PDB file of C-alpha atoms in Angstrom:
ATOM      1  CA  UNK A 198     110.466  37.215   7.533  1.00 95.00           C
ATOM      2  CA  UNK A 199     112.793  39.142   5.262  1.00 95.00           C
ATOM      3  CA  UNK A 200     114.043  42.419   6.715  1.00 97.00           C
ATOM      4  CA  UNK A 201     116.331  45.069   5.321  1.00 98.00           C
ATOM      5  CA  UNK A 202     116.916  47.928   7.741  1.00 98.00           C
ATOM      6  CA  UNK A 203     118.846  50.982   6.593  1.00 98.00           C
ATOM      7  CA  UNK A 204     120.552  53.404   8.947  1.00 97.00           C
ATOM      8  CA  UNK A 205     123.005  56.262   8.835  1.00 97.00           C
ATOM      9  CA  UNK A 206     121.021  58.896   6.997  1.00 97.00           C
ATOM     10  CA  UNK A 207     120.923  62.495   8.131  1.00 98.00           C
ATOM     11  CA  UNK A 208     121.827  66.071   7.350  1.00 98.00           C
ATOM     12  CA  UNK A 209     125.257  66.813   5.912  1.00 98.00           C
ATOM     13  CA  UNK A 210     126.842  69.846   4.277  1.00 98.00           C
ATOM     14  CA  UNK A 211     127.910  69.841   0.638  1.00 98.00           C
ATOM     15  CA  UNK A 212     131.334  68.256   0.306  1.00 98.00           C
ATOM     16  CA  UNK A 213     130.785  66.169   3.408  1.00 98.00           C
ATOM     17  CA  UNK A 214     130.628  62.415   3.911  1.00 98.00           C
ATOM     18  CA  UNK A 215     128.106  59.933   5.218  1.00 98.00           C
ATOM     19  CA  UNK A 216     128.095  56.155   5.606  1.00 98.00           C
ATOM     20  CA  UNK A 217     124.860  54.237   5.175  1.00 98.00           C
ATOM     21  CA  UNK A 218     124.375  50.724   6.483  1.00 98.00           C
ATOM     22  CA  UNK A 219     121.809  48.057   5.792  1.00 98.00           C
ATOM     23  CA  UNK A 220     121.198  45.119   8.126  1.00 98.00           C
ATOM     24  CA  UNK A 221     119.730  42.066   6.406  1.00 98.00           C
ATOM     25  CA  UNK A 222     117.889  39.110   7.873  1.00 97.00           C
ATOM     26  CA  UNK A 223     115.429  36.393   6.881  1.00 96.00           C
ATOM     27  CA  UNK A 224     117.138  35.345   3.642  1.00 95.00           C
ATOM     28  CA  UNK A 225     120.493  33.994   2.493  1.00 95.00           C
ATOM     29  CA  UNK A 226     122.332  37.297   2.274  1.00 96.00           C
ATOM     30  CA  UNK A 227     125.566  35.860   0.903  1.00 94.00           C
ATOM     31  CA  UNK A 228     123.683  34.471  -2.117  1.00 94.00           C
ATOM     32  CA  UNK A 229     122.272  37.875  -3.075  1.00 95.00           C
ATOM     33  CA  UNK A 230     123.644  40.593  -5.305  1.00 95.00           C
ATOM     34  CA  UNK A 231     122.704  43.706  -3.345  1.00 97.00           C
ATOM     35  CA  UNK A 232     121.852  47.197  -4.539  1.00 97.00           C
ATOM     36  CA  UNK A 233     121.334  50.758  -3.387  1.00 98.00           C
ATOM     37  CA  UNK A 234     118.566  52.734  -5.066  1.00 98.00           C
ATOM     38  CA  UNK A 235     117.737  56.344  -4.267  1.00 98.00           C
ATOM     39  CA  UNK A 236     114.830  58.684  -4.804  1.00 98.00           C
ATOM     40  CA  UNK A 237     115.149  62.447  -4.738  1.00 98.00           C
ATOM     41  CA  UNK A 238     112.177  64.304  -3.240  1.00 97.00           C
ATOM     42  CA  UNK A 239     109.251  64.128  -5.666  1.00 95.00           C
ATOM     43  CA  UNK A 240     111.363  62.362  -8.295  1.00 97.00           C
ATOM     44  CA  UNK A 241     111.759  58.870  -9.690  1.00 97.00           C
ATOM     45  CA  UNK A 242     113.844  55.891  -8.695  1.00 98.00           C
ATOM     46  CA  UNK A 243     117.551  55.923  -9.515  1.00 97.00           C
ATOM     47  CA  UNK A 244     119.751  52.848  -9.256  1.00 97.00           C
ATOM     48  CA  UNK A 245     123.116  53.957  -7.915  1.00 97.00           C
ATOM     49  CA  UNK A 246     125.175  50.895  -7.012  1.00 97.00           C
ATOM     50  CA  UNK A 247     125.284  47.104  -6.778  1.00 97.00           C
ATOM     51  CA  UNK A 248     127.700  44.545  -5.385  1.00 97.00           C
ATOM     52  CA  UNK A 249     128.143  40.886  -6.225  1.00 96.00           C
ATOM     53  CA  UNK A 250     127.536  38.097  -3.734  1.00 96.00           C
ATOM     54  CA  UNK A 251     131.153  37.831  -2.625  1.00 94.00           C
ATOM     55  CA  UNK A 252     131.856  41.533  -2.838  1.00 95.00           C
ATOM     56  CA  UNK A 253     134.395  41.117  -5.625  1.00 96.00           C
ATOM     57  CA  UNK A 254     132.482  43.037  -8.255  1.00 97.00           C
ATOM     58  CA  UNK A 255     130.987  46.466  -7.753  1.00 97.00           C
ATOM     59  CA  UNK A 256     128.921  48.613 -10.091  1.00 96.00           C
ATOM     60  CA  UNK A 257     128.063  52.305  -9.998  1.00 97.00           C
ATOM     61  CA  UNK A 258     125.891  54.783 -11.812  1.00 96.00           C
ATOM     62  CA  UNK A 259     127.843  57.554 -13.499  1.00 96.00           C
ATOM     63  CA  UNK A 260     126.264  60.073 -11.124  1.00 97.00           C
ATOM     64  CA  UNK A 261     128.091  58.597  -8.103  1.00 98.00           C
ATOM     65  CA  UNK A 262     131.131  56.891  -9.612  1.00 98.00           C
ATOM     66  CA  UNK A 263     134.327  57.956  -7.865  1.00 98.00           C
ATOM     67  CA  UNK A 264     132.452  59.418  -4.890  1.00 98.00           C
ATOM     68  CA  UNK A 265     130.492  56.484  -3.458  1.00 98.00           C
ATOM     69  CA  UNK A 266     131.800  53.059  -2.425  1.00 98.00           C
ATOM     70  CA  UNK A 267     129.614  50.028  -1.863  1.00 98.00           C
ATOM     71  CA  UNK A 268     130.778  47.177   0.370  1.00 98.00           C
ATOM     72  CA  UNK A 269     129.382  44.201   2.225  1.00 98.00           C
ATOM     73  CA  UNK A 270     130.191  41.967   5.160  1.00 98.00           C
ATOM     74  CA  UNK A 271     128.631  38.569   4.630  1.00 97.00           C
ATOM     75  CA  UNK A 272     129.623  37.430   8.129  1.00 97.00           C
ATOM     76  CA  UNK A 273     127.499  40.220   9.578  1.00 97.00           C
ATOM     77  CA  UNK A 274     124.801  40.201   6.878  1.00 98.00           C
ATOM     78  CA  UNK A 275     125.387  43.872   6.247  1.00 98.00           C
ATOM     79  CA  UNK A 276     125.669  46.196   3.284  1.00 98.00           C
ATOM     80  CA  UNK A 277     127.285  49.627   3.394  1.00 98.00           C
ATOM     81  CA  UNK A 278     127.472  52.703   1.192  1.00 98.00           C
ATOM     82  CA  UNK A 279     130.265  55.183   1.865  1.00 98.00           C
ATOM     83  CA  UNK A 280     129.310  58.521   0.358  1.00 98.00           C
ATOM     84  CA  UNK A 281     131.988  61.190  -0.069  1.00 98.00           C
ATOM     85  CA  UNK A 282     132.010  64.627  -1.715  1.00 98.00           C
ATOM     86  CA  UNK A 283     128.273  64.871  -1.258  1.00 98.00           C
ATOM     87  CA  UNK A 284     126.293  67.292  -3.417  1.00 98.00           C
ATOM     88  CA  UNK A 285     122.906  68.918  -2.977  1.00 98.00           C
ATOM     89  CA  UNK A 286     121.604  66.673  -5.755  1.00 98.00           C
ATOM     90  CA  UNK A 287     122.452  63.575  -3.667  1.00 98.00           C
ATOM     91  CA  UNK A 288     119.548  64.451  -1.365  1.00 98.00           C
ATOM     92  CA  UNK A 289     116.896  61.767  -1.197  1.00 98.00           C
ATOM     93  CA  UNK A 290     115.716  58.526   0.312  1.00 98.00           C
ATOM     94  CA  UNK A 291     118.228  55.713  -0.053  1.00 98.00           C
ATOM     95  CA  UNK A 292     116.932  52.164  -0.277  1.00 98.00           C
ATOM     96  CA  UNK A 293     118.867  48.965   0.233  1.00 98.00           C
ATOM     97  CA  UNK A 294     117.419  46.220  -1.962  1.00 97.00           C
ATOM     98  CA  UNK A 295     117.779  42.693  -3.264  1.00 94.00           C
ATOM     99  CA  UNK A 296     116.162  43.066  -6.682  1.00 89.00           C
ATOM    100  CA  UNK A 297     118.857  41.923  -9.098  1.00 87.00           C
ATOM    101  CA  UNK A 298     117.264  38.520  -9.715  1.00 87.00           C
ATOM    102  CA  UNK A 299     113.480  38.772 -10.008  1.00 88.00           C
ATOM    103  CA  UNK A 300     111.105  37.547  -8.787  1.00 89.00           C
ATOM    104  CA  UNK A 301     113.135  38.223  -5.648  1.00 89.00           C
ATOM    105  CA  UNK A 302     112.004  41.656  -4.497  1.00 92.00           C
ATOM    106  CA  UNK A 303     113.259  42.767  -1.101  1.00 95.00           C
ATOM    107  CA  UNK A 304     113.438  46.433  -0.125  1.00 97.00           C
ATOM    108  CA  UNK A 305     114.254  48.298   3.036  1.00 97.00           C
ATOM    109  CA  UNK A 306     112.131  51.159   4.331  1.00 97.00           C
ATOM    110  CA  UNK A 307     114.704  53.717   3.205  1.00 97.00           C
ATOM    111  CA  UNK A 308     116.852  56.262   4.985  1.00 98.00           C
ATOM    112  CA  UNK A 309     116.764  59.993   4.230  1.00 98.00           C
ATOM    113  CA  UNK A 310     119.933  61.810   3.270  1.00 98.00           C
ATOM    114  CA  UNK A 311     119.783  65.595   3.135  1.00 98.00           C
ATOM    115  CA  UNK A 312     122.699  67.543   1.700  1.00 98.00           C
ATOM    116  CA  UNK A 313     122.319  71.202   2.498  1.00 97.00           C
ATOM    117  CA  UNK A 314     124.325  74.087   3.815  1.00 96.00           C
TER     118      UNK A 314
ATOM    119  CA  UNK B 188     124.453  52.568 -20.832  1.00 90.00           C
ATOM    120  CA  UNK B 189     120.878  51.519 -21.478  1.00 96.00           C
ATOM    121  CA  UNK B 190     118.290  54.278 -21.125  1.00 97.00           C
ATOM    122  CA  UNK B 191     114.642  53.571 -20.317  1.00 98.00           C
ATOM    123  CA  UNK B 192     111.943  55.966 -21.501  1.00 98.00           C
ATOM    124  CA  UNK B 193     108.431  55.733 -20.113  1.00 98.00           C
ATOM    125  CA  UNK B 194     105.293  57.365 -21.430  1.00 97.00           C
ATOM    126  CA  UNK B 195     103.177  59.082 -20.459  1.00 97.00           C
ATOM    127  CA  UNK B 196     104.753  60.672 -17.395  1.00 97.00           C
ATOM    128  CA  UNK B 197     101.307  60.997 -15.879  1.00 97.00           C
ATOM    129  CA  UNK B 198      97.724  60.125 -16.661  1.00 97.00           C
ATOM    130  CA  UNK B 199      94.307  60.546 -15.142  1.00 96.00           C
ATOM    131  CA  UNK B 200      91.851  57.695 -15.136  1.00 96.00           C
ATOM    132  CA  UNK B 201      88.678  56.503 -13.476  1.00 95.00           C
ATOM    133  CA  UNK B 202      87.946  53.351 -11.540  1.00 95.00           C
ATOM    134  CA  UNK B 203      87.122  50.624 -14.039  1.00 96.00           C
ATOM    135  CA  UNK B 204      89.215  52.097 -16.862  1.00 96.00           C
ATOM    136  CA  UNK B 205      91.887  50.201 -18.720  1.00 97.00           C
ATOM    137  CA  UNK B 206      95.243  51.935 -18.517  1.00 97.00           C
ATOM    138  CA  UNK B 207      98.346  51.382 -20.624  1.00 98.00           C
ATOM    139  CA  UNK B 208     101.888  52.505 -19.814  1.00 98.00           C
ATOM    140  CA  UNK B 209     104.707  52.096 -22.294  1.00 98.00           C
ATOM    141  CA  UNK B 210     108.437  51.732 -21.812  1.00 98.00           C
ATOM    142  CA  UNK B 211     111.119  51.871 -24.451  1.00 98.00           C
ATOM    143  CA  UNK B 212     114.718  50.759 -24.055  1.00 98.00           C
ATOM    144  CA  UNK B 213     117.550  52.487 -25.910  1.00 98.00           C
ATOM    145  CA  UNK B 214     118.783  49.081 -27.087  1.00 97.00           C
ATOM    146  CA  UNK B 215     117.448  45.557 -27.048  1.00 98.00           C
ATOM    147  CA  UNK B 216     117.035  44.084 -23.585  1.00 97.00           C
ATOM    148  CA  UNK B 217     115.346  40.856 -24.677  1.00 97.00           C
ATOM    149  CA  UNK B 218     112.688  40.075 -22.038  1.00 97.00           C
ATOM    150  CA  UNK B 219     114.641  41.581 -19.111  1.00 97.00           C
ATOM    151  CA  UNK B 220     112.033  44.148 -18.200  1.00 97.00           C
ATOM    152  CA  UNK B 221     110.319  44.527 -14.846  1.00 97.00           C
ATOM    153  CA  UNK B 222     107.463  46.734 -13.667  1.00 98.00           C
ATOM    154  CA  UNK B 223     107.192  48.235 -10.194  1.00 98.00           C
ATOM    155  CA  UNK B 224     104.393  50.034  -8.376  1.00 98.00           C
ATOM    156  CA  UNK B 225     105.156  52.665  -5.767  1.00 98.00           C
ATOM    157  CA  UNK B 226     102.668  54.320  -3.467  1.00 97.00           C
ATOM    158  CA  UNK B 227     103.445  57.523  -1.631  1.00 94.00           C
ATOM    159  CA  UNK B 228     105.794  56.999   1.295  1.00 93.00           C
ATOM    160  CA  UNK B 229     106.359  53.332   0.534  1.00 96.00           C
ATOM    161  CA  UNK B 230     109.100  51.257  -1.051  1.00 97.00           C
ATOM    162  CA  UNK B 231     108.421  50.044  -4.594  1.00 97.00           C
ATOM    163  CA  UNK B 232     106.770  46.683  -5.161  1.00 97.00           C
ATOM    164  CA  UNK B 233     107.431  44.304  -8.050  1.00 97.00           C
ATOM    165  CA  UNK B 234     104.385  43.640 -10.216  1.00 98.00           C
ATOM    166  CA  UNK B 235     105.710  42.036 -13.407  1.00 98.00           C
ATOM    167  CA  UNK B 236     109.099  40.477 -14.142  1.00 97.00           C
ATOM    168  CA  UNK B 237     110.663  39.132 -17.309  1.00 97.00           C
ATOM    169  CA  UNK B 238     108.310  41.359 -19.318  1.00 98.00           C
ATOM    170  CA  UNK B 239     105.177  39.283 -18.770  1.00 98.00           C
ATOM    171  CA  UNK B 240     105.440  37.124 -15.634  1.00 98.00           C
ATOM    172  CA  UNK B 241     103.081  38.104 -12.837  1.00 97.00           C
ATOM    173  CA  UNK B 242     104.713  38.377  -9.419  1.00 96.00           C
ATOM    174  CA  UNK B 243     103.136  36.161  -6.771  1.00 95.00           C
ATOM    175  CA  UNK B 244     100.214  37.848  -5.061  1.00 96.00           C
ATOM    176  CA  UNK B 245      99.717  40.504  -7.716  1.00 97.00           C
ATOM    177  CA  UNK B 246      96.198  40.701  -9.148  1.00 97.00           C
ATOM    178  CA  UNK B 247      95.656  39.365 -12.643  1.00 97.00           C
ATOM    179  CA  UNK B 248      94.357  42.726 -13.873  1.00 97.00           C
ATOM    180  CA  UNK B 249      98.025  43.645 -14.278  1.00 98.00           C
ATOM    181  CA  UNK B 250      99.590  42.347 -17.477  1.00 98.00           C
ATOM    182  CA  UNK B 251     102.903  42.989 -19.156  1.00 98.00           C
ATOM    183  CA  UNK B 252     104.002  42.452 -22.715  1.00 98.00           C
ATOM    184  CA  UNK B 253     106.821  43.226 -25.086  1.00 98.00           C
ATOM    185  CA  UNK B 254     110.271  42.116 -26.146  1.00 98.00           C
ATOM    186  CA  UNK B 255     113.432  43.763 -27.329  1.00 98.00           C
ATOM    187  CA  UNK B 256     112.956  47.499 -26.942  1.00 98.00           C
ATOM    188  CA  UNK B 257     109.217  48.096 -26.559  1.00 98.00           C
ATOM    189  CA  UNK B 258     107.168  47.060 -23.567  1.00 98.00           C
ATOM    190  CA  UNK B 259     103.713  47.687 -22.156  1.00 98.00           C
ATOM    191  CA  UNK B 260     102.053  47.496 -18.757  1.00 98.00           C
ATOM    192  CA  UNK B 261      98.269  47.241 -18.875  1.00 98.00           C
ATOM    193  CA  UNK B 262      95.902  47.562 -15.936  1.00 98.00           C
ATOM    194  CA  UNK B 263      92.488  46.209 -16.874  1.00 97.00           C
ATOM    195  CA  UNK B 264      89.690  47.460 -14.681  1.00 95.00           C
ATOM    196  CA  UNK B 265      91.504  50.038 -12.591  1.00 96.00           C
ATOM    197  CA  UNK B 266      90.759  49.816  -8.877  1.00 96.00           C
ATOM    198  CA  UNK B 267      91.156  52.565  -6.294  1.00 94.00           C
ATOM    199  CA  UNK B 268      94.233  50.868  -4.823  1.00 95.00           C
ATOM    200  CA  UNK B 269      95.972  51.086  -8.211  1.00 97.00           C
ATOM    201  CA  UNK B 270      96.422  54.847  -8.106  1.00 94.00           C
ATOM    202  CA  UNK B 271     100.176  55.038  -7.756  1.00 97.00           C
ATOM    203  CA  UNK B 272     103.364  55.593  -9.712  1.00 98.00           C
ATOM    204  CA  UNK B 273     104.646  52.863 -12.007  1.00 98.00           C
ATOM    205  CA  UNK B 274     108.245  52.315 -13.055  1.00 98.00           C
ATOM    206  CA  UNK B 275     109.800  50.071 -15.633  1.00 98.00           C
ATOM    207  CA  UNK B 276     113.283  48.717 -14.976  1.00 97.00           C
ATOM    208  CA  UNK B 277     115.705  46.867 -17.195  1.00 96.00           C
ATOM    209  CA  UNK B 278     117.732  44.012 -15.748  1.00 95.00           C
ATOM    210  CA  UNK B 279     119.546  42.812 -18.873  1.00 95.00           C
ATOM    211  CA  UNK B 280     122.770  44.216 -17.431  1.00 93.00           C
ATOM    212  CA  UNK B 281     122.109  43.043 -13.891  1.00 90.00           C
ATOM    213  CA  UNK B 282     123.316  43.814 -11.319  1.00 90.00           C
ATOM    214  CA  UNK B 283     123.627  47.181 -13.049  1.00 92.00           C
ATOM    215  CA  UNK B 284     120.030  48.317 -13.367  1.00 94.00           C
ATOM    216  CA  UNK B 285     118.138  51.200 -14.951  1.00 96.00           C
ATOM    217  CA  UNK B 286     114.721  52.572 -14.097  1.00 97.00           C
ATOM    218  CA  UNK B 287     112.377  54.483 -16.332  1.00 98.00           C
ATOM    219  CA  UNK B 288     111.234  57.928 -15.290  1.00 98.00           C
ATOM    220  CA  UNK B 289     107.909  56.763 -13.904  1.00 98.00           C
ATOM    221  CA  UNK B 290     104.232  57.145 -14.753  1.00 98.00           C
ATOM    222  CA  UNK B 291     101.902  58.620 -12.170  1.00 98.00           C
ATOM    223  CA  UNK B 292      98.344  57.308 -12.384  1.00 97.00           C
ATOM    224  CA  UNK B 293      95.886  59.523 -10.580  1.00 94.00           C
ATOM    225  CA  UNK B 294      92.148  59.861 -10.272  1.00 88.00           C
ATOM    226  CA  UNK B 295      90.291  61.741 -12.986  1.00 87.00           C
TER     227      UNK B 295
END
């Protein structure tokens, strides 16, 4: 069974940092381009970052470029998102996902990040 | 960057209706268009990939069409479980992805 389990969400003040992690199992993680997608409360889905299978190539949405860093550890089947200089508008549920090559469609349950003073 | 525009943003329909959602890309994306369904409190679920291919396990009342910049998701014979929000997503620049703004389908 495929599982993606996010952790690390929580409440942080504007300007603060948070590191999200995603533990993967049940599929060949090191063959998958992995992504982070977020959803602000009551809003739509926003792709924010992806990383290639070996971790060499990373991609970011303009809204997070320069503030967020995606990384992976294929030995541990894990995906991370380091989030710095957080803003109120970064609040939302963050999903780890393997969706870059449909019909593969694996999502985590999401972790909530709240940026508030 | 490729922008995805969905319409309408919301619609009301009854069980048994046929519903159509449209998605337009800001530039040609060939057939690299996927449709997702999201229910409240859940992760999204892939319905249609490559514009018109039905994901395994998805009912045949869901159909997708289009190529280039204009795409359509049609639900024929809406069922109660179909009331949800639908998103298009382009994957022509994968692994950089873009989602449309979403279309909420609710009960009339």
